[in-house]
CSV table of C-alpha atoms in Angstrom, one decimal:
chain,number,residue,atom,x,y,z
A,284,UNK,CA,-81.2,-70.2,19.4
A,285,UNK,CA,-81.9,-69.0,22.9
A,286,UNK,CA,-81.5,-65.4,23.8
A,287,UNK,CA,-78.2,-66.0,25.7
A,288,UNK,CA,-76.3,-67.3,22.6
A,289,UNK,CA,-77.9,-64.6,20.4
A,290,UNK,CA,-75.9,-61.7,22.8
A,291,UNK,CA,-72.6,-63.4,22.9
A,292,UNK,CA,-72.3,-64.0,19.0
A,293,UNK,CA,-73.1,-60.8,18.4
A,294,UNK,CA,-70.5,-59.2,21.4
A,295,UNK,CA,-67.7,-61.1,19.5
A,296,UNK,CA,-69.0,-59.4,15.7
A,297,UNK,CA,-68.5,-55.9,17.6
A,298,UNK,CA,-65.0,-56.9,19.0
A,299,UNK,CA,-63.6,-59.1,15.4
A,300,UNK,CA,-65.2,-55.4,13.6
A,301,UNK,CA,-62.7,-53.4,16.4
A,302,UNK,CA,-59.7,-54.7,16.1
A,303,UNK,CA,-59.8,-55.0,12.0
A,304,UNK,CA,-60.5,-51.0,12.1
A,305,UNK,CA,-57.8,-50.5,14.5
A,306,UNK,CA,-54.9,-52.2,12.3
A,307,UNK,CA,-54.3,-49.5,9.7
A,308,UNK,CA,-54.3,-46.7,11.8
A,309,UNK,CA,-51.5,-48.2,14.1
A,310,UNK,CA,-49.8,-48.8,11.1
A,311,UNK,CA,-49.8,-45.4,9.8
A,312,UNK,CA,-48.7,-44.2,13.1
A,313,UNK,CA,-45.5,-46.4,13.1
A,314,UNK,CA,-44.8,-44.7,10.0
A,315,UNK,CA,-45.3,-41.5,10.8
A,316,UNK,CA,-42.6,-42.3,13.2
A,317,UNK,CA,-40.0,-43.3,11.1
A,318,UNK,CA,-40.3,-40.8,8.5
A,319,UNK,CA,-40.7,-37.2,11.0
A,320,UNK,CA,-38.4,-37.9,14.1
A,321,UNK,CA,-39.3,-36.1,17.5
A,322,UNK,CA,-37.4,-32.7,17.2
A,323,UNK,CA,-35.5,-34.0,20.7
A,324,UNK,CA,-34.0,-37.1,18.5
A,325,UNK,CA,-32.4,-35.1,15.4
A,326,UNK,CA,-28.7,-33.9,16.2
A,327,UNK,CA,-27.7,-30.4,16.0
A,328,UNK,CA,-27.4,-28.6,12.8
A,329,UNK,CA,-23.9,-28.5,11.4
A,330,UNK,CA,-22.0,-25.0,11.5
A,331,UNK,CA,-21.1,-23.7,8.1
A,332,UNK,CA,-17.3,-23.3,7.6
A,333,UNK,CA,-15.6,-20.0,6.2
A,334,UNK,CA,-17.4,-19.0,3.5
A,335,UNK,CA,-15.9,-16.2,0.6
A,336,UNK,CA,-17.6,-12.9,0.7
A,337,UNK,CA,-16.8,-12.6,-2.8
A,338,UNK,CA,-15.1,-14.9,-5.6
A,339,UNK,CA,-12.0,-13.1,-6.3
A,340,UNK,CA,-10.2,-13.6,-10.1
A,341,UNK,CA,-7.0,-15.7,-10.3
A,342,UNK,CA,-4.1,-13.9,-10.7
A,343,UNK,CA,-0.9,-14.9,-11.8
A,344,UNK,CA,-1.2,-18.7,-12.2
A,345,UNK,CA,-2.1,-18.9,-8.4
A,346,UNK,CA,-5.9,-19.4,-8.8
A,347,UNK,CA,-5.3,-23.5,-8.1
A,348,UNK,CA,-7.5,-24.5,-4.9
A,349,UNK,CA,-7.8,-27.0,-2.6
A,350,UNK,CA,-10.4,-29.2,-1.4
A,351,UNK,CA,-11.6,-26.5,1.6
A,352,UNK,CA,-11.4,-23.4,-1.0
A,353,UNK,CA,-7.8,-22.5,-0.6
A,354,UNK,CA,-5.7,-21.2,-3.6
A,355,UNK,CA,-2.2,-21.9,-4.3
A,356,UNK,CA,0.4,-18.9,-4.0
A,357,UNK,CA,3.2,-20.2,-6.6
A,358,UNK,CA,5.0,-16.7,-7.1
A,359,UNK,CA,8.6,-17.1,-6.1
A,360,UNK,CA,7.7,-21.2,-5.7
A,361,UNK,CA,6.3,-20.4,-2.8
A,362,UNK,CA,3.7,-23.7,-2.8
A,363,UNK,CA,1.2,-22.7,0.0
A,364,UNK,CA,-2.3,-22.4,-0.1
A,365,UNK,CA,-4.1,-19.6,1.5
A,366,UNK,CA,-7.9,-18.5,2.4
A,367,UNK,CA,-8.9,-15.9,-0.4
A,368,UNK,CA,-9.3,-12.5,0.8
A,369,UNK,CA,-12.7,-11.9,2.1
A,370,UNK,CA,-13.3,-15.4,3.6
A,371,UNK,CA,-15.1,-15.2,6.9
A,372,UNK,CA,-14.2,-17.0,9.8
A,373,UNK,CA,-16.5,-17.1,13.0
A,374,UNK,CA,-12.9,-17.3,15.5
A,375,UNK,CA,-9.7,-16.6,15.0
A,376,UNK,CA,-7.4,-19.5,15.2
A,377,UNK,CA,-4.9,-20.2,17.6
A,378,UNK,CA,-1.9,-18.8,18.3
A,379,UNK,CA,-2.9,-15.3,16.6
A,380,UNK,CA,-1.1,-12.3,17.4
A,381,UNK,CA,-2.5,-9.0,17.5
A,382,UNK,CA,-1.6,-5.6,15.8
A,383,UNK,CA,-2.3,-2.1,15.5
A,384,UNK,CA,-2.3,0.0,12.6
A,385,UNK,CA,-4.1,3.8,12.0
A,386,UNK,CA,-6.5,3.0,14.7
A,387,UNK,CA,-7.5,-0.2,13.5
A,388,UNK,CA,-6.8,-4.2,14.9
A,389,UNK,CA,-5.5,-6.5,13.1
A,390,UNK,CA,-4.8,-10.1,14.2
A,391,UNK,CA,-1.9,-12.1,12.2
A,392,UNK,CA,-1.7,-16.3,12.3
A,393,UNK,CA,0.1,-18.5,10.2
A,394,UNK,CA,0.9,-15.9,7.6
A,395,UNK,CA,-2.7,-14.7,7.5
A,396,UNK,CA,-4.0,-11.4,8.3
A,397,UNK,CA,-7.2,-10.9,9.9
A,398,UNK,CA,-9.3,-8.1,10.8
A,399,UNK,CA,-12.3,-8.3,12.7
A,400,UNK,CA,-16.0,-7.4,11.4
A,401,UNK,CA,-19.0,-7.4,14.0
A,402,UNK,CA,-18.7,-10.8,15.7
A,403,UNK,CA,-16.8,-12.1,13.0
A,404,UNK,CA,-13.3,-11.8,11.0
A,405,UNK,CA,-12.6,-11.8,7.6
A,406,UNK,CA,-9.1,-12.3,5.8
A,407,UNK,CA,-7.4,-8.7,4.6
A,408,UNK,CA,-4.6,-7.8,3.1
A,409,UNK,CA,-2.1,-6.0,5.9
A,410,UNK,CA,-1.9,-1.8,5.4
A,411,UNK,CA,1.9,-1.3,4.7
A,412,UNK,CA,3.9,0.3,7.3
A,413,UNK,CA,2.7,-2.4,10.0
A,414,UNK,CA,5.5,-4.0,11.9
A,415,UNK,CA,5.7,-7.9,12.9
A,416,UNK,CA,8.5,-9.0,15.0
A,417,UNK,CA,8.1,-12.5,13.5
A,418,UNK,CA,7.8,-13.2,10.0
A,419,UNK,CA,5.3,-16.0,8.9
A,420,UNK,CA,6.3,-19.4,9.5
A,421,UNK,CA,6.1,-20.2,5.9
A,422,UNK,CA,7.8,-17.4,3.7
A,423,UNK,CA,10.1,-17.4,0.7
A,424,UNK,CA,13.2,-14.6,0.5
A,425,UNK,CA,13.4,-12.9,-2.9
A,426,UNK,CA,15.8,-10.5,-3.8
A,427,UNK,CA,15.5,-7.7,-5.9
A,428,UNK,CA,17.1,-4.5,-6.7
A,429,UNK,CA,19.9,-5.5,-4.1
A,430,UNK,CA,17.6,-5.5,-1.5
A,431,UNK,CA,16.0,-9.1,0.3
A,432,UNK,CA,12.5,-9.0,0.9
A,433,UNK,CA,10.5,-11.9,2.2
A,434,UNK,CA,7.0,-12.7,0.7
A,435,UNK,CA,4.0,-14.8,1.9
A,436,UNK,CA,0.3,-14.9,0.8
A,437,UNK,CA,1.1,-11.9,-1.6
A,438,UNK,CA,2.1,-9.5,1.3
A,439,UNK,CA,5.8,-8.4,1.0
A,440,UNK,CA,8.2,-7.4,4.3
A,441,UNK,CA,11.6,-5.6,5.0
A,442,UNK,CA,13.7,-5.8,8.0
A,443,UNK,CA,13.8,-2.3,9.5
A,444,UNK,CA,16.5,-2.3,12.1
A,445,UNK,CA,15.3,1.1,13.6
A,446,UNK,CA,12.4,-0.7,14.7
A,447,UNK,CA,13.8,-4.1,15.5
A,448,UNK,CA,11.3,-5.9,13.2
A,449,UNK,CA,10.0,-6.3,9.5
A,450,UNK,CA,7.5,-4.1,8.0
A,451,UNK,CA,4.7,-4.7,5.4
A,452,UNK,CA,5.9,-2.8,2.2
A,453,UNK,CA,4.2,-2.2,-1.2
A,454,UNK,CA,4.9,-4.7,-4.1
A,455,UNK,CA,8.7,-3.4,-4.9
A,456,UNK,CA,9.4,-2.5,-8.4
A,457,UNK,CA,10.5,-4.8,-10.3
A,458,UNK,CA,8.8,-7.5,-8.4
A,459,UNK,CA,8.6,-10.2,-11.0
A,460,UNK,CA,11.7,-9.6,-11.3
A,461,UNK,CA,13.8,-11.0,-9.0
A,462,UNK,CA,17.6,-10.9,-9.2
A,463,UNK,CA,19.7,-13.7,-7.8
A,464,UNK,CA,21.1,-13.1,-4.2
A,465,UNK,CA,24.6,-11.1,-4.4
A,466,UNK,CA,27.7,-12.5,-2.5
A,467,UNK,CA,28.7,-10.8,0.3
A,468,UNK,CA,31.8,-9.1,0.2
A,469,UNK,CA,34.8,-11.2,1.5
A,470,UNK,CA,36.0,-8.3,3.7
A,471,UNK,CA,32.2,-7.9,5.2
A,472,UNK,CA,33.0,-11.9,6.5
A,473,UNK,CA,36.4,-11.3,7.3
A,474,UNK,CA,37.5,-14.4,9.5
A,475,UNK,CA,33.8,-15.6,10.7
A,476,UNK,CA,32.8,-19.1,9.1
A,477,UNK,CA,29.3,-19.2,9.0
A,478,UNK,CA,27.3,-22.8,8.6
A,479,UNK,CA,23.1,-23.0,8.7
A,480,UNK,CA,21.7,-25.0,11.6
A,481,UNK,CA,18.4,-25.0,10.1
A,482,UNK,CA,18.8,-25.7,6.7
A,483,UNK,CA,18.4,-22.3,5.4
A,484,UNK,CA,18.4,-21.7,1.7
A,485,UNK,CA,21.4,-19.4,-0.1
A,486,UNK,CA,18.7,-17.1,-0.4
A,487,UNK,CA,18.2,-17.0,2.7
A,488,UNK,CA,21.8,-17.2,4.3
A,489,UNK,CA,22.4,-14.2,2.0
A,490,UNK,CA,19.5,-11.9,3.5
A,491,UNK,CA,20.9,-12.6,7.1
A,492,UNK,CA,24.1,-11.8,6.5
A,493,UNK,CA,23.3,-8.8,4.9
A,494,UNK,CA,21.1,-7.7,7.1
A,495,UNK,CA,23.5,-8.9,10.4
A,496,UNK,CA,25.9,-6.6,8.7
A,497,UNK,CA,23.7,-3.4,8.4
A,498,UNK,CA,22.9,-4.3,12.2
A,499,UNK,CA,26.2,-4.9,13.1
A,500,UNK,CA,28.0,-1.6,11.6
A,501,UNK,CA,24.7,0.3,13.2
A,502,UNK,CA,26.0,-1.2,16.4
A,503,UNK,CA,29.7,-0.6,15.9
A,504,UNK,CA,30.4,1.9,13.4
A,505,UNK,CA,32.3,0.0,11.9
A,506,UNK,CA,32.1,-1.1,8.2
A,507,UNK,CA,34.1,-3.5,6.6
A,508,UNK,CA,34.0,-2.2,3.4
A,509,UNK,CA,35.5,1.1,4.1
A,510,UNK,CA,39.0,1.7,4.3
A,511,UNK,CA,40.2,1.5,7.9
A,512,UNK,CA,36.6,-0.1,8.4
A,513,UNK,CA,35.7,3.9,7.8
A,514,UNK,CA,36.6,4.7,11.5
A,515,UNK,CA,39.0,7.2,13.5
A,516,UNK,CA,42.1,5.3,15.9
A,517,UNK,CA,41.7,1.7,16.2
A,518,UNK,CA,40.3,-0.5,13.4
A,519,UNK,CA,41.3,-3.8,15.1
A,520,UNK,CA,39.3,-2.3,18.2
A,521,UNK,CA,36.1,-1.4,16.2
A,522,UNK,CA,36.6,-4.7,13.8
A,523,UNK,CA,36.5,-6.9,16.8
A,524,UNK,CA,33.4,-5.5,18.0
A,525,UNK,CA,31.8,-5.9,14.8
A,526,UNK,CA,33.1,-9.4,14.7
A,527,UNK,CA,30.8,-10.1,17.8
A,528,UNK,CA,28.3,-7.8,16.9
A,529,UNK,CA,28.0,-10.2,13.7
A,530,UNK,CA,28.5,-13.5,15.3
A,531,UNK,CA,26.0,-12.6,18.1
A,532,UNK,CA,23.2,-11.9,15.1
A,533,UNK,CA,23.6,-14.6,13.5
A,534,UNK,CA,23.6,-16.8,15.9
A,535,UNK,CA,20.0,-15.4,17.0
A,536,UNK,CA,18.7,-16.4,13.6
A,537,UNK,CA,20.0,-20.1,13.6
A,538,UNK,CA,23.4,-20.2,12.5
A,539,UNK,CA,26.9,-21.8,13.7
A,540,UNK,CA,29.8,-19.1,14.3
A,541,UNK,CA,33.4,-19.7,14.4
């Protein structure tokens, strides 16, 4: 074998020996790949939703949840599901409105109260004596002692016509309960016929009328269940003001006058 063929035979050993030691670590590289992506190929991490600050005990039969950690209010069939108290939420969602109350904020959306903590906001219950000028868009009217009140998310409100709006209120006495919703007195109605526009409930037709009438005899001095509507000189005077005052507020909250 002359010296020539000698070299190239063993130049290709060298180059077969290469490429054979070369195969499994290319292969354990294109693993490597799959199984650790590059940090710049993973998506960002997902955000936690609300979380509970503490489990709270069920009360009252209402401890049912749904699938995001919401429990069932039931109490007066009201059938709407609410964050638990202490649930934190990273922003407030839209449409809140804010309040004051003893130096502190509150922010109120869709029946829920808010109250901020550091950069977040937890869900409260509302200190009573804080006025809303609309009630929650969800709320059920329950009656009792005589008196409506109007209920959501376990937070109670009264219309206070000195200040034009409803105001939280303790649990009332007798709160479980409730009485049925009294009739108005026919001379209170006089000659107004009154129809709902927006399919409110008896309960519901009830509270406005009574409380269109405290607004109305505040407005008039005039009250139809006094004799002489409980005025000096003309009663048809002062009853036909009422009669407007009346039709005018109940009008406002979604009713047909005549």
């Amino acid at each position: 074998m002359t010296h020539t063929l000698k070299i190239a035979l063993l130049s290709a050993s060298l180059l077969l020996w290469g490429v054979q030691a070369s195969t499994p670590a290319a292969a354990d590289e294109h693993d490597r790949g799959r199984a650790e992506p590059r940090p710049e190929a993973r998506g960002p991490a997902a955000r936690p939703g609300p979380r509970p600050e503490a489990a709270r005990p069920a009360f009252d039969g209402r401890g049912q949840r749904d699938g995001r950690g919401q429990r069932l209010d039931s109490r007066y069939n009201h059938g709407r599901y609410y964050p638990p108290r202490g649930t934190v939420l990273r922003s407030l969602p839209d449409g809140y409105r804010p309040y004051y109350r003893g130096g502190s904020r509150f922010y109120f959306s869709g029946g829920i109260w808010y109250a901020p903590r550091g950069p977040e906001f937890v869900v409260v219950s509302p200190p009573p004596g804080l006025i809303v000028s609309v009630l929650p868009p969800y709320y059920s009217t329950v009656w009792i002692g005589g008196t409506p009140y109007y209920y959501a998310d376990d937070v109670y409100y009264n219309w206070q016509p000195d200040q034009n709006g409803y105001a939280v209120v303790d649990p009332p006495d007798n709160a479980d309960a409730p009485s049925p919703p009294p009739a108005p007195p026919d001379s209170a109605q006089g000659d107004l016929i009154i129809y709902p526009k927006n399919g409110q409930t008896k309960e519901q037709q009830s509270a406005d009328q009574f409380e269109c009438n405290n607004w109305a005899k505040g407005q008039t001095g005039f009250d139809p269940t006094e004799p002489n509507g409980g005025v000096s000189g003309s009663a048809d005077a002062a009853r036909s003001n009422y009669d407007r005052a009346m039709s005018a507020c109940l009008q406002g909250r979604g009713y047909q006058v005549n």
